[in-house]
PDB file of C-alpha atoms and ligand atoms in Angstrom:
ATOM      1  CA  MET A   1      66.990  -7.031 -23.052  1.00 83.00           C
ATOM      2  CA  PRO A   2      65.287  -5.097 -25.847  1.00 89.00           C
ATOM      3  CA  LEU A   3      62.580  -2.607 -25.006  1.00 94.00           C
ATOM      4  CA  GLU A   4      58.967  -3.767 -25.205  1.00 97.00           C
ATOM      5  CA  LEU A   5      56.938  -1.813 -27.763  1.00 98.00           C
ATOM      6  CA  VAL A   6      53.188  -1.095 -27.731  1.00 98.00           C
ATOM      7  CA  THR A   7      51.497   0.649 -30.656  1.00 98.00           C
ATOM      8  CA  ILE A   8      48.528   2.816 -29.618  1.00 98.00           C
ATOM      9  CA  PRO A   9      45.996   4.119 -32.147  1.00 98.00           C
ATOM     10  CA  CYS A  10      44.804   7.614 -31.170  1.00 98.00           C
ATOM     11  CA  LEU A  11      42.304  10.130 -32.610  1.00 98.00           C
ATOM     12  CA  SER A  12      41.230   9.230 -36.158  1.00 97.00           C
ATOM     13  CA  ASP A  13      44.577   8.155 -37.655  1.00 98.00           C
ATOM     14  CA  ASN A  14      47.416   9.010 -35.232  1.00 98.00           C
ATOM     15  CA  TYR A  15      49.760   6.644 -33.411  1.00 98.00           C
ATOM     16  CA  ALA A  16      51.449   6.972 -30.048  1.00 98.00           C
ATOM     17  CA  TYR A  17      53.917   4.321 -28.859  1.00 98.00           C
ATOM     18  CA  LEU A  18      54.901   3.021 -25.445  1.00 98.00           C
ATOM     19  CA  ILE A  19      58.344   1.567 -24.820  1.00 97.00           C
ATOM     20  CA  HIS A  20      59.136  -0.243 -21.605  1.00 97.00           C
ATOM     21  CA  ASP A  21      62.398  -1.375 -20.056  1.00 95.00           C
ATOM     22  CA  ALA A  22      61.641  -4.423 -17.928  1.00 94.00           C
ATOM     23  CA  GLU A  23      64.865  -4.153 -15.916  1.00 93.00           C
ATOM     24  CA  THR A  24      64.408  -0.608 -14.633  1.00 93.00           C
ATOM     25  CA  GLY A  25      60.639  -0.332 -15.047  1.00 95.00           C
ATOM     26  CA  GLN A  26      61.104   2.880 -17.045  1.00 96.00           C
ATOM     27  CA  THR A  27      58.331   3.520 -19.572  1.00 97.00           C
ATOM     28  CA  ALA A  28      58.194   6.234 -22.205  1.00 98.00           C
ATOM     29  CA  VAL A  29      55.486   7.387 -24.573  1.00 98.00           C
ATOM     30  CA  ILE A  30      56.364   8.859 -27.945  1.00 98.00           C
ATOM     31  CA  ASP A  31      53.890  11.668 -28.761  1.00 98.00           C
ATOM     32  CA  VAL A  32      50.567  12.284 -27.029  1.00 98.00           C
ATOM     33  CA  PRO A  33      47.695  12.872 -29.471  1.00 98.00           C
ATOM     34  CA  GLU A  34      45.247  12.255 -26.587  1.00 98.00           C
ATOM     35  CA  THR A  35      45.507  10.793 -23.089  1.00 98.00           C
ATOM     36  CA  GLY A  36      42.713   8.184 -22.935  1.00 98.00           C
ATOM     37  CA  PRO A  37      44.200   5.360 -25.032  1.00 98.00           C
ATOM     38  CA  ILE A  38      47.668   5.917 -23.530  1.00 98.00           C
ATOM     39  CA  LEU A  39      46.421   5.734 -19.934  1.00 98.00           C
ATOM     40  CA  ALA A  40      44.436   2.608 -20.865  1.00 98.00           C
ATOM     41  CA  ALA A  41      47.539   0.941 -22.330  1.00 98.00           C
ATOM     42  CA  LEU A  42      49.630   1.839 -19.252  1.00 98.00           C
ATOM     43  CA  GLU A  43      46.909   0.393 -17.031  1.00 98.00           C
ATOM     44  CA  ALA A  44      46.612  -2.782 -19.116  1.00 98.00           C
ATOM     45  CA  HIS A  45      50.369  -3.434 -18.783  1.00 98.00           C
ATOM     46  CA  GLN A  46      50.614  -2.127 -15.219  1.00 98.00           C
ATOM     47  CA  TRP A  47      53.391   0.219 -16.287  1.00 98.00           C
ATOM     48  CA  ARG A  48      54.184   3.590 -14.698  1.00 98.00           C
ATOM     49  CA  LEU A  49      54.971   6.349 -17.210  1.00 98.00           C
ATOM     50  CA  THR A  50      58.358   7.972 -16.600  1.00 98.00           C
ATOM     51  CA  ASP A  51      59.092   9.862 -19.844  1.00 98.00           C
ATOM     52  CA  ILE A  52      57.182  11.704 -22.550  1.00 98.00           C
ATOM     53  CA  LEU A  53      59.168  12.090 -25.792  1.00 98.00           C
ATOM     54  CA  ILE A  54      57.900  14.661 -28.300  1.00 98.00           C
ATOM     55  CA  THR A  55      58.741  14.487 -32.017  1.00 98.00           C
ATOM     56  CA  HIS A  56      57.301  17.807 -33.235  1.00 98.00           C
ATOM     57  CA  HIS A  57      55.009  20.661 -32.321  1.00 98.00           C
ATOM     58  CA  HIS A  58      51.806  19.851 -34.238  1.00 98.00           C
ATOM     59  CA  ASP A  59      48.680  19.632 -32.063  1.00 98.00           C
ATOM     60  CA  ASP A  60      47.887  16.054 -33.046  1.00 98.00           C
ATOM     61  CA  HIS A  61      51.205  14.995 -31.477  1.00 98.00           C
ATOM     62  CA  ILE A  62      51.314  17.143 -28.330  1.00 98.00           C
ATOM     63  CA  GLN A  63      47.820  18.117 -27.273  1.00 98.00           C
ATOM     64  CA  GLY A  64      47.659  15.492 -24.507  1.00 98.00           C
ATOM     65  CA  VAL A  65      51.124  16.195 -23.078  1.00 98.00           C
ATOM     66  CA  ASP A  66      50.202  18.539 -20.223  1.00 98.00           C
ATOM     67  CA  ALA A  67      47.285  16.393 -19.053  1.00 98.00           C
ATOM     68  CA  LEU A  68      49.403  13.232 -19.213  1.00 98.00           C
ATOM     69  CA  ARG A  69      52.225  14.893 -17.271  1.00 98.00           C
ATOM     70  CA  ALA A  70      49.711  16.015 -14.631  1.00 98.00           C
ATOM     71  CA  ARG A  71      48.308  12.479 -14.307  1.00 98.00           C
ATOM     72  CA  THR A  72      51.645  10.616 -14.243  1.00 98.00           C
ATOM     73  CA  GLY A  73      54.397  13.032 -13.188  1.00 98.00           C
ATOM     74  CA  ALA A  74      56.451  11.926 -16.216  1.00 98.00           C
ATOM     75  CA  ARG A  75      59.243  14.197 -17.419  1.00 97.00           C
ATOM     76  CA  VAL A  76      58.842  15.774 -20.861  1.00 98.00           C
ATOM     77  CA  LEU A  77      61.611  15.846 -23.486  1.00 98.00           C
ATOM     78  CA  GLY A  78      61.583  17.599 -26.844  1.00 98.00           C
ATOM     79  CA  ALA A  79      63.646  19.589 -29.320  1.00 98.00           C
ATOM     80  CA  ALA A  80      65.485  22.608 -27.945  1.00 98.00           C
ATOM     81  CA  ALA A  81      64.858  24.328 -31.296  1.00 97.00           C
ATOM     82  CA  ASP A  82      61.091  24.139 -30.749  1.00 98.00           C
ATOM     83  CA  ALA A  83      60.976  24.750 -26.988  1.00 98.00           C
ATOM     84  CA  HIS A  84      59.038  27.990 -27.624  1.00 98.00           C
ATOM     85  CA  ARG A  85      56.140  26.109 -29.237  1.00 98.00           C
ATOM     86  CA  LEU A  86      56.143  22.834 -27.307  1.00 98.00           C
ATOM     87  CA  PRO A  87      54.653  22.101 -23.889  1.00 98.00           C
ATOM     88  CA  ARG A  88      57.062  22.938 -21.042  1.00 98.00           C
ATOM     89  CA  LEU A  89      60.151  20.741 -21.428  1.00 98.00           C
ATOM     90  CA  ASP A  90      62.040  19.185 -18.524  1.00 98.00           C
ATOM     91  CA  GLN A  91      64.902  18.337 -20.864  1.00 97.00           C
ATOM     92  CA  THR A  92      65.698  19.954 -24.223  1.00 98.00           C
ATOM     93  CA  LEU A  93      67.318  17.895 -26.962  1.00 98.00           C
ATOM     94  CA  THR A  94      69.622  18.556 -29.876  1.00 98.00           C
ATOM     95  CA  GLU A  95      70.992  16.203 -32.494  1.00 97.00           C
ATOM     96  CA  ALA A  96      73.116  13.322 -31.188  1.00 90.00           C
ATOM     97  CA  ASP A  97      71.916  13.856 -27.604  1.00 95.00           C
ATOM     98  CA  SER A  98      71.179  10.641 -25.777  1.00 95.00           C
ATOM     99  CA  VAL A  99      67.875   9.882 -24.087  1.00 94.00           C
ATOM    100  CA  PHE A 100      68.297   7.218 -21.446  1.00 89.00           C
ATOM    101  CA  LEU A 101      65.615   4.617 -21.139  1.00 85.00           C
ATOM    102  CA  GLY A 102      66.932   1.745 -19.095  1.00 79.00           C
ATOM    103  CA  CYS A 103      70.125   0.420 -20.606  1.00 78.00           C
ATOM    104  CA  ASP A 104      69.204   1.339 -24.186  1.00 80.00           C
ATOM    105  CA  PRO A 105      70.026   5.005 -24.787  1.00 90.00           C
ATOM    106  CA  ALA A 106      68.232   6.615 -27.746  1.00 95.00           C
ATOM    107  CA  ARG A 107      70.063   8.891 -30.082  1.00 97.00           C
ATOM    108  CA  VAL A 108      68.250  12.045 -31.177  1.00 98.00           C
ATOM    109  CA  ILE A 109      68.259  12.642 -34.936  1.00 98.00           C
ATOM    110  CA  ASP A 110      67.283  15.995 -36.454  1.00 98.00           C
ATOM    111  CA  VAL A 111      64.817  15.327 -39.269  1.00 98.00           C
ATOM    112  CA  PRO A 112      63.571  18.727 -40.510  1.00 98.00           C
ATOM    113  CA  GLY A 113      61.136  18.902 -43.433  1.00 98.00           C
ATOM    114  CA  HIS A 114      57.580  18.381 -42.146  1.00 98.00           C
ATOM    115  CA  THR A 115      58.460  20.981 -39.498  1.00 98.00           C
ATOM    116  CA  LEU A 116      61.847  22.585 -38.889  1.00 98.00           C
ATOM    117  CA  GLY A 117      62.199  21.282 -35.331  1.00 98.00           C
ATOM    118  CA  HIS A 118      61.129  17.689 -36.018  1.00 98.00           C
ATOM    119  CA  ILE A 119      63.295  15.061 -34.303  1.00 98.00           C
ATOM    120  CA  ALA A 120      63.390  11.275 -34.396  1.00 98.00           C
ATOM    121  CA  PHE A 121      64.435   8.889 -31.611  1.00 98.00           C
ATOM    122  CA  HIS A 122      66.641   5.937 -32.542  1.00 98.00           C
ATOM    123  CA  PHE A 123      67.118   3.074 -30.040  1.00 96.00           C
ATOM    124  CA  PRO A 124      69.932   1.100 -31.695  1.00 95.00           C
ATOM    125  CA  ASP A 125      69.987  -1.881 -29.320  1.00 94.00           C
ATOM    126  CA  SER A 126      66.236  -2.435 -29.592  1.00 95.00           C
ATOM    127  CA  ARG A 127      66.243  -1.731 -33.339  1.00 97.00           C
ATOM    128  CA  LEU A 128      63.511   0.921 -33.008  1.00 98.00           C
ATOM    129  CA  CYS A 129      63.220   4.357 -34.593  1.00 98.00           C
ATOM    130  CA  PHE A 130      60.364   6.765 -33.861  1.00 98.00           C
ATOM    131  CA  THR A 131      60.007   8.942 -36.934  1.00 98.00           C
ATOM    132  CA  ALA A 132      56.477  10.424 -36.585  1.00 98.00           C
ATOM    133  CA  ASP A 133      55.827  12.620 -39.636  1.00 98.00           C
ATOM    134  CA  SER A 134      59.313  12.514 -41.195  1.00 98.00           C
ATOM    135  CA  LEU A 135      59.743   9.011 -42.639  1.00 98.00           C
ATOM    136  CA  MET A 136      56.244   7.530 -42.666  1.00 98.00           C
ATOM    137  CA  SER A 137      54.979   4.089 -43.565  1.00 98.00           C
ATOM    138  CA  GLY A 138      55.125   4.074 -47.363  1.00 98.00           C
ATOM    139  CA  GLY A 139      55.680   7.820 -47.549  1.00 98.00           C
ATOM    140  CA  CYS A 140      56.874  10.956 -45.768  1.00 98.00           C
ATOM    141  CA  GLY A 141      55.265  13.931 -44.084  1.00 98.00           C
ATOM    142  CA  ARG A 142      54.009  16.920 -45.993  1.00 98.00           C
ATOM    143  CA  LEU A 143      56.512  19.791 -46.261  1.00 98.00           C
ATOM    144  CA  PHE A 144      54.867  22.422 -44.068  1.00 98.00           C
ATOM    145  CA  GLU A 145      58.047  24.244 -43.021  1.00 98.00           C
ATOM    146  CA  GLY A 146      61.146  22.675 -44.544  1.00 98.00           C
ATOM    147  CA  SER A 147      62.430  22.488 -48.100  1.00 98.00           C
ATOM    148  CA  PRO A 148      62.569  19.365 -50.285  1.00 98.00           C
ATOM    149  CA  ALA A 149      66.358  19.367 -49.794  1.00 98.00           C
ATOM    150  CA  GLN A 150      65.939  19.335 -46.007  1.00 98.00           C
ATOM    151  CA  MET A 151      63.419  16.493 -46.018  1.00 98.00           C
ATOM    152  CA  HIS A 152      65.505  14.530 -48.495  1.00 98.00           C
ATOM    153  CA  ALA A 153      68.565  14.884 -46.238  1.00 98.00           C
ATOM    154  CA  SER A 154      66.483  13.839 -43.218  1.00 98.00           C
ATOM    155  CA  LEU A 155      65.275  10.729 -45.007  1.00 98.00           C
ATOM    156  CA  ARG A 156      68.822   9.858 -46.099  1.00 98.00           C
ATOM    157  CA  LYS A 157      69.861   9.824 -42.426  1.00 98.00           C
ATOM    158  CA  LEU A 158      66.999   7.496 -41.527  1.00 98.00           C
ATOM    159  CA  ALA A 159      67.613   5.289 -44.574  1.00 98.00           C
ATOM    160  CA  ALA A 160      71.174   4.719 -43.331  1.00 98.00           C
ATOM    161  CA  LEU A 161      70.016   3.038 -40.088  1.00 98.00           C
ATOM    162  CA  PRO A 162      70.293  -0.764 -39.905  1.00 98.00           C
ATOM    163  CA  PRO A 163      67.733  -2.224 -42.342  1.00 98.00           C
ATOM    164  CA  ASP A 164      66.131  -4.396 -39.657  1.00 98.00           C
ATOM    165  CA  THR A 165      65.170  -1.271 -37.664  1.00 98.00           C
ATOM    166  CA  LEU A 166      61.442  -1.022 -36.945  1.00 98.00           C
ATOM    167  CA  VAL A 167      60.182   2.340 -38.208  1.00 98.00           C
ATOM    168  CA  CYS A 168      57.436   3.673 -35.910  1.00 98.00           C
ATOM    169  CA  SER A 169      55.674   6.526 -37.693  1.00 98.00           C
ATOM    170  CA  GLY A 170      52.914   8.875 -36.600  1.00 98.00           C
ATOM    171  CA  HIS A 171      49.854   8.108 -38.733  1.00 98.00           C
ATOM    172  CA  GLU A 172      47.869   5.370 -40.430  1.00 98.00           C
ATOM    173  CA  TYR A 173      48.455   6.601 -43.976  1.00 98.00           C
ATOM    174  CA  THR A 174      50.008   3.438 -45.400  1.00 98.00           C
ATOM    175  CA  ALA A 175      47.306   2.399 -47.874  1.00 98.00           C
ATOM    176  CA  ALA A 176      47.038   5.845 -49.485  1.00 97.00           C
ATOM    177  CA  ASN A 177      50.816   6.214 -49.557  1.00 98.00           C
ATOM    178  CA  LEU A 178      51.244   2.856 -51.288  1.00 98.00           C
ATOM    179  CA  ARG A 179      48.520   3.662 -53.864  1.00 98.00           C
ATOM    180  CA  PHE A 180      50.618   6.673 -54.833  1.00 98.00           C
ATOM    181  CA  ALA A 181      53.827   4.605 -54.803  1.00 98.00           C
ATOM    182  CA  ALA A 182      52.220   2.076 -57.149  1.00 98.00           C
ATOM    183  CA  ALA A 183      51.314   4.827 -59.608  1.00 97.00           C
ATOM    184  CA  LEU A 184      55.067   5.559 -59.829  1.00 98.00           C
ATOM    185  CA  GLU A 185      56.300   1.951 -59.756  1.00 98.00           C
ATOM    186  CA  PRO A 186      53.520  -0.310 -61.057  1.00 97.00           C
ATOM    187  CA  ASP A 187      55.995  -3.106 -61.749  1.00 96.00           C
ATOM    188  CA  ASN A 188      57.721  -3.236 -58.341  1.00 97.00           C
ATOM    189  CA  PRO A 189      56.876  -6.741 -57.043  1.00 98.00           C
ATOM    190  CA  GLN A 190      57.710  -5.907 -53.406  1.00 98.00           C
ATOM    191  CA  LEU A 191      55.298  -2.987 -53.598  1.00 98.00           C
ATOM    192  CA  THR A 192      52.556  -5.186 -55.032  1.00 98.00           C
ATOM    193  CA  SER A 193      52.915  -7.734 -52.255  1.00 98.00           C
ATOM    194  CA  ARG A 194      53.131  -5.040 -49.566  1.00 98.00           C
ATOM    195  CA  ILE A 195      49.863  -3.505 -50.830  1.00 98.00           C
ATOM    196  CA  ALA A 196      48.157  -6.889 -50.472  1.00 98.00           C
ATOM    197  CA  GLU A 197      49.556  -7.363 -46.939  1.00 98.00           C
ATOM    198  CA  VAL A 198      48.473  -3.888 -45.874  1.00 98.00           C
ATOM    199  CA  ALA A 199      44.959  -4.464 -47.236  1.00 98.00           C
ATOM    200  CA  ALA A 200      44.729  -7.730 -45.294  1.00 98.00           C
ATOM    201  CA  ARG A 201      45.863  -6.101 -42.042  1.00 97.00           C
ATOM    202  CA  SER A 202      43.525  -3.135 -42.500  1.00 96.00           C
ATOM    203  CA  ALA A 203      40.611  -5.489 -43.177  1.00 96.00           C
ATOM    204  CA  LYS A 204      41.272  -7.038 -39.754  1.00 97.00           C
ATOM    205  CA  GLY A 205      41.408  -3.573 -38.181  1.00 95.00           C
ATOM    206  CA  GLU A 206      45.115  -3.934 -37.359  1.00 97.00           C
ATOM    207  CA  PRO A 207      47.680  -1.105 -37.549  1.00 98.00           C
ATOM    208  CA  THR A 208      49.968  -1.249 -40.594  1.00 98.00           C
ATOM    209  CA  VAL A 209      52.836   0.136 -38.495  1.00 98.00           C
ATOM    210  CA  PRO A 210      55.568  -0.322 -37.404  1.00 98.00           C
ATOM    211  CA  VAL A 211      57.467  -1.437 -40.516  1.00 98.00           C
ATOM    212  CA  ARG A 212      60.983  -2.798 -41.038  1.00 98.00           C
ATOM    213  CA  LEU A 213      63.217  -0.213 -42.672  1.00 98.00           C
ATOM    214  CA  GLN A 214      64.190  -2.718 -45.369  1.00 98.00           C
ATOM    215  CA  ILE A 215      60.552  -2.833 -46.514  1.00 98.00           C
ATOM    216  CA  GLU A 216      60.547   0.952 -46.735  1.00 98.00           C
ATOM    217  CA  LEU A 217      63.787   0.908 -48.726  1.00 98.00           C
ATOM    218  CA  ASP A 218      62.152  -1.508 -51.170  1.00 98.00           C
ATOM    219  CA  THR A 219      58.794   0.262 -51.553  1.00 98.00           C
ATOM    220  CA  ASN A 220      58.788   3.871 -50.289  1.00 98.00           C
ATOM    221  CA  PRO A 221      59.294   6.164 -53.307  1.00 98.00           C
ATOM    222  CA  TYR A 222      60.869   8.939 -51.224  1.00 98.00           C
ATOM    223  CA  LEU A 223      63.706   6.568 -50.268  1.00 98.00           C
ATOM    224  CA  ARG A 224      64.142   5.539 -53.894  1.00 98.00           C
ATOM    225  CA  VAL A 225      64.657   8.869 -55.700  1.00 98.00           C
ATOM    226  CA  HIS A 226      68.244   7.904 -56.584  1.00 98.00           C
ATOM    227  CA  LEU A 227      67.040   4.951 -58.687  1.00 98.00           C
ATOM    228  CA  PRO A 228      66.764   5.321 -62.471  1.00 97.00           C
ATOM    229  CA  ALA A 229      63.276   3.709 -62.368  1.00 95.00           C
ATOM    230  CA  LEU A 230      61.931   6.500 -60.142  1.00 97.00           C
ATOM    231  CA  LYS A 231      63.660   9.295 -62.067  1.00 98.00           C
ATOM    232  CA  THR A 232      62.243   7.977 -65.320  1.00 97.00           C
ATOM    233  CA  ALA A 233      58.776   7.522 -63.783  1.00 96.00           C
ATOM    234  CA  VAL A 234      58.534  11.287 -63.180  1.00 97.00           C
ATOM    235  CA  GLY A 235      60.108  12.210 -66.511  1.00 97.00           C
ATOM    236  CA  LEU A 236      63.398  13.411 -64.979  1.00 98.00           C
ATOM    237  CA  PRO A 237      65.913  10.727 -66.020  1.00 97.00           C
ATOM    238  CA  ASP A 238      68.929  13.044 -65.674  1.00 97.00           C
ATOM    239  CA  ALA A 239      67.867  15.094 -62.655  1.00 98.00           C
ATOM    240  CA  ASP A 240      69.605  15.020 -59.267  1.00 98.00           C
ATOM    241  CA  ASP A 241      68.009  13.199 -56.345  1.00 98.00           C
ATOM    242  CA  VAL A 242      66.635  16.312 -54.601  1.00 98.00           C
ATOM    243  CA  THR A 243      64.904  17.490 -57.792  1.00 98.00           C
ATOM    244  CA  VAL A 244      63.295  14.073 -58.193  1.00 98.00           C
ATOM    245  CA  PHE A 245      62.318  14.063 -54.520  1.00 98.00           C
ATOM    246  CA  ALA A 246      60.709  17.521 -54.868  1.00 98.00           C
ATOM    247  CA  GLU A 247      58.783  16.414 -57.955  1.00 98.00           C
ATOM    248  CA  ILE A 248      57.470  13.251 -56.258  1.00 98.00           C
ATOM    249  CA  ARG A 249      56.476  15.127 -53.091  1.00 98.00           C
ATOM    250  CA  ALA A 250      54.669  17.776 -55.192  1.00 97.00           C
ATOM    251  CA  ARG A 251      52.821  15.097 -57.184  1.00 97.00           C
ATOM    252  CA  LYS A 252      51.669  13.389 -53.995  1.00 96.00           C
ATOM    253  CA  ASP A 253      50.094  16.636 -52.786  1.00 93.00           C
ATOM    254  CA  LYS A 254      47.911  16.631 -55.931  1.00 93.00           C
ATOM    255  CA  PHE A 255      47.341  12.856 -56.082  1.00 92.00           C
TER     256      PHE A 255
HETATM  257 ZN1   ZN B   1      52.762  16.827 -37.972  1.00 54.50          ZN
HETATM  258 FE1   FE B   2      50.854  14.334 -37.505  1.00 54.50          FE
END
């Protein structure tokens, strides 16, 4: 049976996610921006938290971890590479490690770029990938620590997952990301219809995440840097993919 997924808005624009395995009763949270909404969601579903999975060390993803551990006794898992700047870890993770949640083990994927120790969690059987601030809905995280080449390589790994994978990212940035995407690809019909869908969901106060990977492949400019249309849009028709990626990421920072 696939894992149940609950999307939890936190702080002003963060997301945490709960996943629950009905067979074993195991429940994990991915990132802990704050404890209140997560405890409320656990209570509403009558689930007991067993695991806290951390994607990266930024405060808006980890600041509730210690309090949530104290309240629930859940074990905490995060990147070995960032153990020195994460809350105390009960299990450290490196790429290709498995995280067992019920019968659907997640594979850990290194996705440096936003930070150097950023990891993603891919649950192949449930078709879920928790990408936080690496691949984001309609965009990607800002490059605080990694190089454009590192982030580009990280996104290539995520882009290679099955296209029906649900991408669960860390923030509600979709509308702004798609405005920027449309400036690059004004004639992309899938982008135009996605912008309308996102506006409709936002108007109802609904999250615009998670998103099927195929939709990202069709509309997210950072996954499309190999396409002539994108290269031409930034005036680099003959440049390699990483150069085009770097140019697009730099333009977004000034957009
Ligand atoms: Zn971050
Ligand atoms: Fe963040």
